[in-house]
Amino acid sequence: MSIVVGTQNEVFLLSTENTSYAFGIDDQGLVRHLYWGKKILSAEELEMPVLTEVSTNDPVYEITPEEFPVHGGLRYKEHCLKATFADGTRELVYRYCGYDVEEGEDWEELVLHLKDDHYDFYMDLHYRLYPRYDLMERNVVLKNQMEEPLQIEQLHSAQFHIPYENLNFSNVHGHWGAEEQRFTQRVSYGKILIENRRGTSSHNHNPYFILDRDATETTGEVFFGALRMTGNFSGVVEQTPYGETLVQMGINPHDCLLQLDPGQTLSAPAILCGYSATGFETMSHNLHRFALDQVMSKGLRPVLYNSWEATEFHVNCQDQIKLANKAKELGAELFVLDDGWFGERHSIQNGLGDWYVNEGKFPNGLEELIDAVKGLDMKFGLWVEPEMVNPKAQLYQDHPDWIYHYDTRVSDTSRVQYVLNVTKPEVQEFIYNMLDNLLTRYDIDYIKWDANRPISQTGPQRDIWYKHIQVIYGIVTALKKKHPHVLFEACASGGGRIDYGILGIFDDFWTSDNTDAYDRLYIQDAYSRIYPIKAMRAWVTDCPNFLSGRMIPLTFRFHSAMMGSLGIGCNILKFTPEEVELSQKMIRQYKEIRPVIQEGTFYRLDNPSADQYFLYEYLKGDKGVLFAFLPQSKVGHRGTTVRLRGLEEEARYILHTSQGDITKTGSYLMGHGLPLRLSGDYASALVQFEKIP
Ligand code: GLA
């Protein structure tokens, strides 16, 4: 049993294989947090501290950790829920009304029922445990059983308490072309706020928290949580004056008002959370395993070729066929035609919204290209940006009222486009039908769904920020139901849409438009902390890189991209015979190691050298892969020592290095480690290894 209820029915101990989480109901009916950390065995030992005011200025609500603090009473700290009732009452008072336990195949769930003391308004706190992943999902479900609507001004899905001060908080910052820039800061007094206000983007911060006590990859305590939502989120971390740190996350209250009509239910996005006593590696492993087994769609991701960087908007059928032939020669399995195939799309100025095939570019229709691609025994993918319209497009001429706008203001453009108000039923119908028609008429296996600008001018409804993405989730889910073989890639100007919400809706995720193989090492390292490798699309592109101007050898570029789901974005028609041969070899090797890369266990290895080696290991069953990168050799050209992880101590492993095979035991490889020396700039190595039976 993972859920144990104390004999007095007032203490709840929730345990996974290695962790426990506990809370209780006190004599005043408050739901009070009691514990989060290493597994404890008995609920009977948990005590509910008696609440006494520190002073009349420090009311009890302030000093006790609550599981779901609401706005109301003498509460001044961050609250999860703030609502206004129809009669103008702007405070909540909850009463505990019992609990239920539910069970599924891989989970057990405790639902705690809270009701407002006066109104027929219900708040169910859900705690779903996934014991073998050492993870829990928390959220709240609100139910309005009154005759009148209720206005919700703030809805954070849960609050967590960590009984320490001086923790480290980490997340990522960034912008287009520079997503996933990891930062860590010491939590001190005051608050840390991470958020998104743009509607479409996670370029800037990502909806998760990691709080640690000077942890390393393999040691130290880490508390973490990831929000299962795309779009406007907010997360607050606060070290309180009472010796603890609290964190909460949920829908961003900025410019947001959600109305709950009579009889309506609202389920807040869940937070997937966990605790590790053994550093960041355990955190990543638990999340990755859970994402692969329970969240993402099954199956290995194909090696794709995408023609965007080769042709940009200058698309025509014959050139695309030439690229497809070459992509096949290299070993690609999926050919993706990016932007520029539709309407009057010759640049960013026009075309979005007019989703018919451009006859000038495809005089014999899209079939000619698709037939050629299929004739090569490759899958076919197509780019779309369904939420957008250009001002010049016919769609906008026909339906100027379909965009988010104010009649008395000039409508905002960004990348010369408007955002469609997808909460209008007619717009939803248009988007669904447009995609359904494409998928029905053409033999399409893959849709790259882009969104290249933030939302603005959302009109009088303040629930758009939340509803917009719910509609997108709904359309994609419906399309996948009707066209189950089609994979959907989420892209938003690069890596603008990656989170634990979208991870279960789409299949493939574009990490960043920044394809510089060196920048990618940082981006991918940060990404891997929370997201599984299968969700990390990585392309090999041309040099000098369009963003960084850097020249990097093709081998290094391949190795860097082979760390994720491999894609090729080069102008391959310009490849020399040597580049063709090298690419063929690399893609062949990738296909061989793909199950280990995409579904294996991923390790960020320690680099004990003063030279900046990047070392990564992947393990699946008896097979393993090691990547080593040295972007720049320094004076002395030092080597490093690679200490592998996750091996069986007594088993013998054979490593196929460029200098020949090496056979060693697991204990040697994990303890002593392998000396490795790369030299020159942008040096890299990929070593496959396996257990000797
Ligand atoms: C965005 C995407 C790119 C590409 C272009 C096309 O920038 O991130 O990969 O699809 O749009 O316009």
XYZ file of C-alpha atoms and ligand atoms in Angstrom:
705
model
C 0.000 0.000 0.000
C 1.446 3.327 -1.013
C -1.233 5.325 0.786
C -1.481 4.888 4.541
C -4.026 6.746 6.625
C -3.247 7.218 10.335
C -5.542 5.490 12.840
C -7.170 8.776 13.796
C -7.965 9.366 10.094
C -6.136 12.634 10.214
C -2.655 11.854 8.916
C -1.893 10.682 5.377
C 1.423 9.078 4.488
C 2.025 8.673 0.764
C 5.030 6.586 -0.247
C 6.782 5.562 -3.419
C 9.653 3.070 -3.566
C 12.152 5.472 -1.998
C 10.280 8.584 -0.951
C 7.455 9.694 1.311
C 5.136 12.661 1.429
C 2.832 13.369 4.364
C 0.168 15.800 5.465
C -2.679 15.860 7.913
C -5.864 17.561 8.954
C -5.595 19.459 12.215
C -8.270 20.194 14.809
C -9.206 23.396 12.980
C -9.671 21.552 9.680
C -6.499 22.947 8.086
C -4.731 20.655 5.603
C -1.185 20.899 6.878
C 1.972 19.676 5.244
C 4.069 17.380 7.422
C 6.853 15.809 5.417
C 8.568 15.378 2.022
C 11.764 13.378 1.644
C 13.293 9.924 2.122
C 10.893 7.082 2.753
C 9.542 6.781 6.286
C 7.827 3.626 7.370
C 5.064 4.484 9.814
C 2.267 7.004 9.664
C 1.786 6.642 13.422
C 5.039 8.449 14.148
C 3.922 11.572 12.328
C 2.796 14.281 14.653
C 0.670 17.282 14.030
C 2.389 20.211 15.738
C 0.075 22.305 17.860
C -0.379 25.687 16.284
C 0.445 28.680 18.377
C 0.915 32.195 17.159
C 4.476 33.488 17.163
C 2.915 36.848 17.913
C -0.302 38.623 17.050
C 1.509 39.820 13.939
C 2.397 36.285 12.840
C -0.958 34.546 12.523
C -1.105 30.753 12.500
C -1.778 30.578 8.752
C 1.528 32.272 8.158
C 3.599 29.923 10.265
C 2.104 26.605 9.278
C 2.805 24.949 5.956
C -0.521 24.363 4.206
C -1.014 21.991 1.293
C -3.331 24.328 -0.581
C -3.444 27.801 0.926
C -6.453 29.751 -0.272
C -6.934 33.500 -0.268
C -8.827 34.393 2.842
C -8.496 35.089 6.518
C -5.230 36.162 8.052
C -3.217 34.698 5.159
C -0.701 36.971 3.510
C 1.691 34.479 1.976
C 1.364 33.125 -1.551
C -1.959 31.396 -2.037
C -2.954 28.797 -4.597
C -6.534 29.876 -5.100
C -8.236 33.245 -5.119
C -11.895 33.509 -6.099
C -14.802 35.931 -6.039
C -18.317 34.658 -5.373
C -21.345 36.137 -7.130
C -22.354 38.077 -4.000
C -18.989 39.829 -3.877
C -17.375 37.720 -1.157
C -13.693 37.564 -1.991
C -12.408 35.016 0.439
C -12.438 31.249 0.704
C -12.847 29.189 3.832
C -12.442 25.479 3.328
C -13.732 22.581 5.358
C -12.336 19.049 5.165
C -15.058 16.555 4.132
C -13.245 13.225 3.811
C -11.148 11.371 1.275
C -11.223 8.620 -1.352
C -8.565 6.279 -2.616
C -8.450 5.108 -6.210
C -6.166 2.674 -7.925
C -4.923 2.156 -11.458
C -2.430 -0.152 -13.090
C 0.659 1.857 -12.154
C -0.732 4.314 -9.664
C -2.659 4.916 -6.493
C -4.464 8.155 -5.851
C -5.692 9.923 -2.779
C -8.399 12.529 -3.285
C -8.977 14.872 -0.401
C -12.377 16.542 -0.476
C -12.586 20.149 0.634
C -15.704 22.276 0.508
C -16.231 25.943 1.096
C -17.712 26.516 4.529
C -20.656 28.474 3.182
C -20.937 28.036 -0.571
C -21.491 24.906 -2.690
C -17.991 25.155 -4.038
C -15.720 22.090 -3.902
C -11.975 21.750 -4.056
C -10.639 18.213 -4.486
C -6.909 17.840 -3.869
C -5.517 14.956 -5.921
C -2.314 13.103 -5.038
C -1.520 10.418 -7.583
C 1.441 8.210 -6.731
C 3.557 6.349 -9.257
C 5.519 4.187 -6.793
C 7.983 2.563 -9.170
C 8.975 5.907 -10.689
C 9.304 7.605 -7.292
C 6.978 10.308 -8.593
C 3.715 11.888 -7.591
C 1.264 14.070 -9.485
C -0.632 16.776 -7.649
C -3.498 18.873 -8.850
C -6.797 20.335 -7.750
C -10.218 19.916 -9.283
C -12.702 22.732 -8.654
C -16.455 22.206 -8.850
C -19.092 24.898 -8.817
C -22.415 23.486 -7.532
C -23.936 26.904 -6.924
C -26.617 28.640 -8.941
C -24.237 31.465 -9.854
C -20.864 31.642 -11.551
C -17.594 32.029 -9.689
C -14.622 34.112 -10.845
C -11.168 32.641 -10.360
C -8.335 35.123 -10.201
C -5.525 32.797 -9.214
C -5.117 29.052 -9.597
C -1.847 27.418 -8.733
C -2.113 23.637 -8.764
C -0.313 22.871 -5.509
C 2.008 24.219 -2.873
C 5.125 22.390 -1.668
C 7.143 22.980 1.460
C 10.783 22.213 1.941
C 11.957 22.550 5.509
C 15.271 24.232 4.590
C 16.686 27.665 3.913
C 19.500 28.561 1.513
C 18.467 26.092 -1.167
C 19.611 26.386 -4.773
C 16.942 27.013 -7.363
C 17.572 26.107 -10.966
C 15.686 26.598 -14.186
C 16.528 27.888 -17.655
C 16.440 31.340 -19.206
C 16.715 32.241 -22.852
C 15.139 33.569 -26.003
C 14.819 32.552 -29.641
C 17.986 30.747 -30.720
C 19.179 30.523 -27.135
C 16.681 28.318 -25.355
C 17.517 26.183 -22.342
C 20.288 28.305 -20.840
C 20.623 26.759 -17.413
C 20.958 28.976 -14.347
C 21.167 28.277 -10.646
C 20.670 30.828 -7.902
C 20.749 30.712 -4.153
C 17.301 31.158 -2.653
C 17.373 33.949 -0.127
C 14.718 36.222 1.367
C 12.166 37.586 -1.035
C 10.610 35.678 -3.913
C 11.773 34.158 -7.145
C 9.173 34.289 -9.896
C 9.487 32.413 -13.163
C 6.725 32.737 -15.689
C 5.566 33.048 -19.217
C 3.177 35.749 -20.394
C 3.365 35.184 -24.156
C 0.908 32.366 -24.592
C 2.949 30.193 -26.893
C 6.400 30.148 -25.531
C 8.747 28.407 -23.161
C 11.802 30.117 -24.640
C 12.268 32.283 -21.592
C 11.705 30.005 -18.629
C 10.433 26.482 -18.446
C 7.539 25.338 -16.221
C 9.461 23.324 -13.666
C 11.366 23.821 -10.421
C 14.488 22.175 -9.103
C 15.508 22.993 -5.530
C 18.601 21.338 -4.137
C 20.896 21.403 -1.121
C 24.225 21.733 -2.923
C 23.543 18.492 -4.741
C 25.745 17.053 -7.474
C 24.783 14.628 -10.209
C 24.999 11.713 -7.801
C 24.804 13.124 -4.275
C 22.586 15.421 -2.255
C 18.919 16.198 -1.844
C 16.846 17.461 -4.751
C 13.161 18.462 -4.732
C 11.619 18.946 -8.152
C 8.347 19.395 -9.992
C 7.241 19.905 -13.609
C 3.936 21.445 -14.611
C 1.853 19.574 -17.164
C 0.834 22.684 -19.073
C 1.871 24.702 -22.116
C 1.577 28.479 -22.256
C 1.234 31.046 -19.519
C 2.475 29.444 -16.330
C 3.938 30.966 -13.221
C 6.048 29.505 -10.476
C 6.934 31.153 -7.178
C 9.699 30.154 -4.797
C 9.843 31.859 -1.434
C 12.060 31.426 1.569
C 9.723 32.387 4.377
C 10.708 34.156 7.603
C 9.826 30.952 9.453
C 12.708 28.759 8.319
C 11.397 26.968 5.259
C 11.049 27.351 1.513
C 7.773 27.116 -0.308
C 7.161 26.643 -3.988
C 4.010 26.631 -6.062
C 3.222 26.529 -9.740
C 0.230 26.755 -12.024
C -1.718 28.930 -14.436
C -0.227 32.425 -14.592
C -2.620 34.866 -12.867
C -1.265 37.666 -15.073
C -4.181 39.074 -17.123
C -6.146 35.926 -16.347
C -9.674 35.487 -15.056
C -11.377 32.125 -15.284
C -15.123 31.875 -14.878
C -16.573 28.700 -13.432
C -20.233 28.456 -14.396
C -22.865 26.625 -12.353
C -22.274 22.890 -12.570
C -18.851 23.357 -14.155
C -15.635 21.584 -13.153
C -12.110 22.848 -13.718
C -9.108 20.598 -13.390
C -5.894 22.535 -12.811
C -2.798 21.283 -14.659
C -0.980 18.643 -12.629
C 2.505 19.044 -11.199
C 4.659 15.947 -11.617
C 6.976 16.017 -8.627
C 9.571 14.022 -6.771
C 12.436 13.918 -4.307
C 15.918 12.513 -4.800
C 18.430 11.834 -2.037
C 21.040 10.995 -4.668
C 21.390 14.103 -6.792
C 20.186 15.277 -10.180
C 20.819 12.022 -11.997
C 18.069 10.212 -10.070
C 15.703 13.114 -10.724
C 16.344 12.922 -14.479
C 16.139 9.140 -14.548
C 12.789 9.071 -12.775
C 11.320 11.755 -15.004
C 12.725 10.232 -18.203
C 11.449 6.775 -17.379
C 8.030 8.112 -16.511
C 7.875 10.242 -19.660
C 8.846 7.320 -21.883
C 6.476 4.822 -20.265
C 3.508 6.985 -19.308
C 3.488 10.262 -21.189
C 5.011 10.076 -24.668
C 3.679 8.121 -27.614
C 5.465 4.853 -28.190
C 7.966 3.971 -30.896
C 11.384 5.108 -32.034
C 11.575 8.405 -33.859
C 12.701 8.374 -37.501
C 15.892 9.959 -38.842
C 14.476 12.945 -40.668
C 15.657 15.295 -43.347
C 14.136 18.790 -43.220
C 14.693 21.094 -46.191
C 14.138 24.423 -44.360
C 17.740 25.504 -43.997
C 18.570 24.295 -47.522
C 15.813 26.112 -49.408
C 13.960 28.352 -46.940
C 10.985 29.858 -48.834
C 12.460 29.074 -52.270
C 10.607 25.815 -52.514
C 9.852 24.015 -55.774
C 8.921 20.463 -56.552
C 11.969 19.497 -58.581
C 14.506 20.811 -56.041
C 12.647 19.100 -53.222
C 12.709 15.822 -55.169
C 16.460 16.223 -55.670
C 16.866 16.806 -51.929
C 14.682 13.794 -51.164
C 16.816 11.576 -53.418
C 19.967 12.749 -51.702
C 18.393 12.399 -48.246
C 17.538 8.802 -49.108
C 21.095 8.184 -50.309
C 22.353 9.386 -46.919
C 19.941 7.149 -45.016
C 17.119 9.483 -43.930
C 13.771 7.813 -43.271
C 11.466 10.832 -43.321
C 11.500 13.822 -45.656
C 9.944 16.990 -44.211
C 8.882 19.830 -46.481
C 9.003 22.944 -44.302
C 7.564 26.448 -44.766
C 6.862 27.880 -48.236
C 4.774 25.227 -50.038
C 1.348 26.890 -49.738
C -0.616 29.996 -50.738
C 1.445 32.995 -51.792
C 4.164 32.084 -49.336
C 7.387 33.441 -50.840
C 8.617 35.121 -47.667
C 7.207 35.854 -44.232
C 4.925 38.502 -45.836
C 2.068 36.322 -47.034
C 0.501 32.867 -47.213
C -0.279 31.880 -43.615
C -3.939 30.949 -43.519
C -4.149 30.068 -47.223
C -3.435 26.381 -46.958
C -3.701 25.385 -50.600
C -0.725 24.051 -52.544
C 1.074 26.772 -54.500
C 0.664 25.845 -58.160
C 3.720 27.715 -59.348
C 5.908 25.672 -57.016
C 4.009 22.393 -57.408
C 2.413 22.511 -60.900
C 1.345 18.862 -60.606
C 0.199 19.178 -57.017
C 1.887 17.964 -53.871
C 1.348 14.391 -55.078
C 4.347 14.614 -57.385
C 6.722 15.187 -54.475
C 4.922 12.791 -52.156
C 4.972 10.043 -54.806
C 8.683 10.601 -55.324
C 9.346 10.452 -51.579
C 7.205 7.349 -51.153
C 8.856 5.820 -54.211
C 12.116 6.152 -52.320
C 10.526 4.291 -49.422
C 10.661 7.332 -47.152
C 7.944 8.848 -45.037
C 6.635 12.319 -45.869
C 6.204 15.257 -43.501
C 4.720 18.732 -43.936
C 5.109 22.043 -42.083
C 2.069 24.082 -41.016
C 1.454 27.059 -38.748
C -2.287 26.696 -38.188
C -2.813 29.280 -35.451
C -1.620 32.166 -37.616
C -2.630 34.340 -40.542
C -0.775 36.987 -42.545
C -2.630 40.305 -43.042
C -2.318 39.856 -46.809
C -3.710 36.333 -46.819
C -7.134 35.633 -48.312
C -8.205 34.075 -45.028
C -7.750 37.395 -43.276
C -9.555 39.298 -46.063
C -12.480 36.905 -45.644
C -12.474 36.792 -41.847
C -10.882 39.898 -40.312
C -12.752 39.163 -37.087
C -11.031 35.790 -36.614
C -7.909 37.249 -35.028
C -7.258 38.399 -31.469
C -7.745 42.149 -31.759
C -9.474 45.286 -30.509
C -11.646 47.152 -33.014
C -10.286 50.504 -31.849
C -6.600 49.542 -31.982
C -4.135 48.755 -34.738
C -3.715 44.980 -34.675
C -0.248 43.861 -33.601
C 1.884 41.988 -36.064
C 4.952 39.979 -35.254
C 6.794 38.146 -38.057
C 4.111 39.896 -40.172
C 1.367 37.695 -38.756
C -1.702 37.780 -36.557
C -2.842 35.083 -34.146
C -6.202 33.453 -34.825
C -8.682 33.466 -31.974
C -8.843 29.695 -31.697
C -11.448 29.878 -28.946
C -14.041 30.772 -31.647
C -15.795 27.553 -32.758
C -15.618 28.562 -36.438
C -11.841 29.012 -36.196
C -11.449 25.628 -34.513
C -13.511 24.072 -37.254
C -11.411 25.766 -39.927
C -8.116 24.543 -38.430
C -9.351 21.015 -37.816
C -10.856 20.696 -41.305
C -7.824 22.190 -42.999
C -5.532 19.606 -41.363
C -7.994 16.758 -41.660
C -8.321 17.497 -45.393
C -4.555 17.577 -45.856
C -4.123 14.309 -43.965
C -7.008 12.656 -45.799
C -6.087 13.816 -49.275
C -2.325 13.304 -49.099
C -0.188 10.445 -47.871
C 1.338 12.387 -44.965
C 3.120 10.743 -42.035
C 4.361 13.737 -40.082
C 3.148 17.248 -39.321
C 5.501 19.929 -38.052
C 3.180 22.319 -36.183
C 4.823 25.712 -35.751
C 3.797 28.855 -33.865
C 6.067 31.782 -34.536
C 4.786 34.669 -32.462
C 3.404 35.482 -29.024
C -0.286 36.148 -28.478
C -1.522 39.691 -27.785
C -4.705 41.832 -27.825
C -6.735 38.972 -26.432
C -9.979 40.948 -26.233
C -12.375 41.142 -23.341
C -12.064 37.475 -22.337
C -9.289 37.030 -19.810
C -9.325 33.244 -20.017
C -7.740 33.167 -23.497
C -4.258 32.539 -22.138
C -5.409 29.256 -20.663
C -8.030 28.305 -23.238
C -5.909 28.878 -26.345
C -3.595 25.967 -25.658
C -6.430 23.730 -24.465
C -7.995 24.178 -27.900
C -4.726 23.289 -29.635
C -4.378 20.171 -27.467
C -7.963 19.255 -28.416
C -7.453 19.703 -32.172
C -4.238 17.665 -32.233
C -5.778 14.937 -30.079
C -8.798 14.710 -32.406
C -6.583 14.631 -35.512
C -4.435 11.896 -34.031
C -7.499 9.870 -33.234
C -8.583 10.024 -36.857
C -5.059 9.692 -38.304
C -3.271 7.574 -35.710
C -0.157 6.872 -37.769
C 0.730 10.573 -38.114
C 3.452 11.965 -35.853
C 3.071 15.599 -34.752
C 6.087 17.768 -34.039
C 5.668 20.736 -31.687
C 7.749 23.717 -32.716
C 7.339 27.343 -31.715
C 10.107 29.445 -33.267
C 12.435 26.664 -32.217
C 12.034 25.338 -28.694
C 9.154 27.551 -27.610
C 6.813 24.706 -26.733
C 8.339 22.030 -24.582
C 6.808 21.052 -21.273
C 5.176 18.083 -19.580
C 1.760 19.162 -20.902
C 2.587 19.030 -24.592
C 4.823 15.974 -24.148
C 1.745 13.776 -23.995
C -0.076 15.444 -26.898
C 2.555 15.772 -29.650
C 5.209 13.167 -30.544
C 8.278 15.100 -31.536
C 9.704 18.364 -30.196
C 11.978 20.886 -31.827
C 14.598 21.814 -29.280
C 15.916 25.050 -30.785
C 16.529 26.801 -34.096
C 20.054 27.091 -32.787
C 21.693 24.112 -34.459
C 25.269 25.131 -33.711
C 26.736 21.837 -32.483
C 28.716 23.500 -29.682
C 25.819 25.668 -28.392
C 23.679 22.563 -28.581
C 25.847 20.770 -26.010
C 24.695 23.292 -23.385
C 21.108 23.397 -24.634
C 20.854 19.613 -24.710
C 22.488 19.168 -21.306
C 19.947 21.546 -19.725
C 17.069 19.960 -21.647
C 18.061 16.476 -20.464
C 17.649 17.451 -16.810
C 13.865 17.301 -17.170
C 12.945 16.022 -20.635
C 13.670 12.589 -22.092
C 16.153 12.206 -24.923
C 13.494 10.901 -27.322
C 11.794 14.293 -27.061
C 14.955 16.142 -28.137
C 15.151 16.683 -31.906
C 18.659 17.570 -33.008
C 19.759 18.368 -36.557
C 23.102 18.430 -38.299
C 23.268 21.682 -40.275
C 25.694 23.521 -42.526
C 28.750 25.524 -41.573
C 29.417 28.343 -41.067
C 26.398 28.059 -38.787
C 23.739 30.631 -39.723
C 23.547 31.900 -36.128
C 27.005 31.585 -34.659
C 29.100 31.765 -37.819
C 31.124 28.894 -36.353
C 32.925 26.269 -38.409
C 32.691 22.861 -36.794
C 33.804 19.558 -38.351
C 31.006 17.353 -39.661
C 31.896 14.509 -37.286
C 31.424 16.723 -34.210
C 28.176 18.076 -35.674
C 26.902 14.555 -36.185
C 27.940 13.403 -32.735
C 26.234 16.377 -31.108
C 22.991 15.714 -33.046
C 23.180 11.955 -32.484
C 22.709 12.672 -28.777
C 18.998 13.196 -29.491
C 16.517 12.210 -32.215
C 18.726 12.709 -35.238
C 17.756 14.989 -38.095
C 19.643 16.456 -41.053
C 19.036 20.053 -42.088
C 21.992 20.692 -44.425
C 21.919 21.652 -48.064
C 22.926 18.099 -48.898
C 23.005 18.792 -52.643
C 26.245 20.649 -51.959
C 27.834 17.772 -50.049
C 31.197 16.526 -51.311
C 31.583 12.767 -51.880
C 33.505 12.626 -48.576
C 30.666 14.350 -46.717
C 28.153 11.968 -48.287
C 30.227 8.986 -47.208
C 30.701 10.287 -43.676
C 26.985 11.073 -43.329
C 26.022 7.617 -44.531
C 28.359 6.057 -41.992
C 27.054 8.227 -39.161
C 23.380 7.658 -39.986
C 24.003 3.898 -40.246
C 25.624 3.985 -36.832
C 22.800 6.100 -35.418
C 20.201 3.584 -36.553
C 22.165 0.873 -34.800
C 22.392 2.769 -31.512
C 18.976 4.472 -31.773
C 17.144 2.276 -29.232
C 19.909 2.948 -26.700
C 19.846 6.706 -27.396
C 16.104 7.260 -27.575
C 14.966 4.789 -24.931
C 18.028 4.086 -22.824
C 19.117 5.522 -19.486
C 21.045 8.748 -19.893
C 24.007 9.802 -17.741
C 25.748 13.165 -17.571
C 29.221 11.986 -16.643
C 31.698 13.774 -14.451
C 34.687 15.404 -16.144
C 37.637 15.469 -13.752
C 39.912 17.270 -16.260
C 40.717 20.975 -16.344
C 39.974 20.778 -20.058
C 36.324 21.203 -20.810
C 35.252 17.720 -21.858
C 31.536 16.994 -22.236
C 30.909 13.322 -21.426
C 27.620 11.459 -21.791
C 26.619 7.835 -21.518
C 23.508 5.942 -22.624
C 22.652 2.427 -21.434
C 19.947 0.026 -22.469
C 20.086 -3.631 -21.488
C 23.545 -4.927 -22.345
C 24.364 -2.116 -24.745
C 25.886 1.260 -24.152
C 27.092 4.377 -25.945
C 29.588 6.961 -24.780
C 29.951 10.441 -26.289
C 32.951 12.634 -25.594
C 33.345 16.195 -26.860
C 36.251 18.578 -26.515
C 35.270 21.886 -28.114
C 38.653 23.455 -27.505
C 42.002 21.978 -26.502
C 43.864 24.078 -23.990
C 47.577 24.371 -23.247
C 48.860 20.957 -22.264
C 46.170 19.155 -24.219
C 45.097 17.283 -21.160
C 43.144 14.114 -21.306
C 40.329 13.162 -19.005
C 39.118 10.077 -17.184
C 35.741 8.691 -18.113
C 34.079 6.926 -15.231
C 31.049 5.130 -16.598
C 27.891 4.640 -14.593
C 25.110 2.112 -14.225
C 27.170 -0.960 -15.153
C 27.181 -4.311 -13.396
C 30.254 -4.426 -11.135
C 31.309 -7.952 -12.000
C 30.273 -8.096 -15.617
C 32.863 -7.631 -18.354
C 32.313 -5.046 -21.042
C 33.910 -4.628 -24.423
C 34.380 -1.070 -25.661
C 34.937 -0.502 -29.370
C 37.246 2.519 -29.440
C 38.948 4.006 -32.478
C 42.214 2.607 -31.091
C 40.825 -0.906 -30.885
C 38.672 -2.917 -28.482
C 39.139 -2.667 -24.713
C 37.737 -5.252 -22.296
C 37.234 -4.330 -18.630
C 34.911 -5.107 -15.761
C 32.061 -2.827 -14.769
C 33.754 -2.097 -11.445
C 36.935 -0.989 -13.222
C 35.075 1.199 -15.707
C 33.000 2.815 -12.963
C 35.805 3.114 -10.387
C 39.131 3.536 -12.111
C 37.579 4.736 -15.361
C 38.971 4.970 -18.849
C 41.648 7.469 -19.780
C 40.571 9.451 -22.814
C 42.418 12.129 -24.690
C 41.012 14.121 -27.541
C 43.091 16.745 -29.284
C 42.496 19.657 -31.563
C 39.438 21.880 -31.531
C 35.971 20.417 -31.907
C 37.218 16.912 -31.300
C 34.672 14.251 -30.469
C 34.352 10.511 -30.061
C 31.521 8.015 -29.975
C 32.268 4.672 -28.354
C 29.821 1.782 -28.485
C 30.149 -0.889 -25.863
C 28.352 -3.975 -24.644
C 28.330 -6.496 -21.875
C 30.067 -9.749 -22.665
C 27.555 -12.544 -22.093
C 10.429 28.619 -37.351
C 10.944 27.212 -37.068
C 11.901 26.794 -38.156
C 11.244 26.889 -39.512
C 10.696 28.287 -39.737
C 9.872 28.357 -41.005
O 11.422 29.555 -37.192
O 11.530 27.148 -35.814
O 12.374 25.480 -37.921
O 10.224 25.925 -39.603
O 9.871 28.693 -38.658
O 9.345 29.623 -41.231
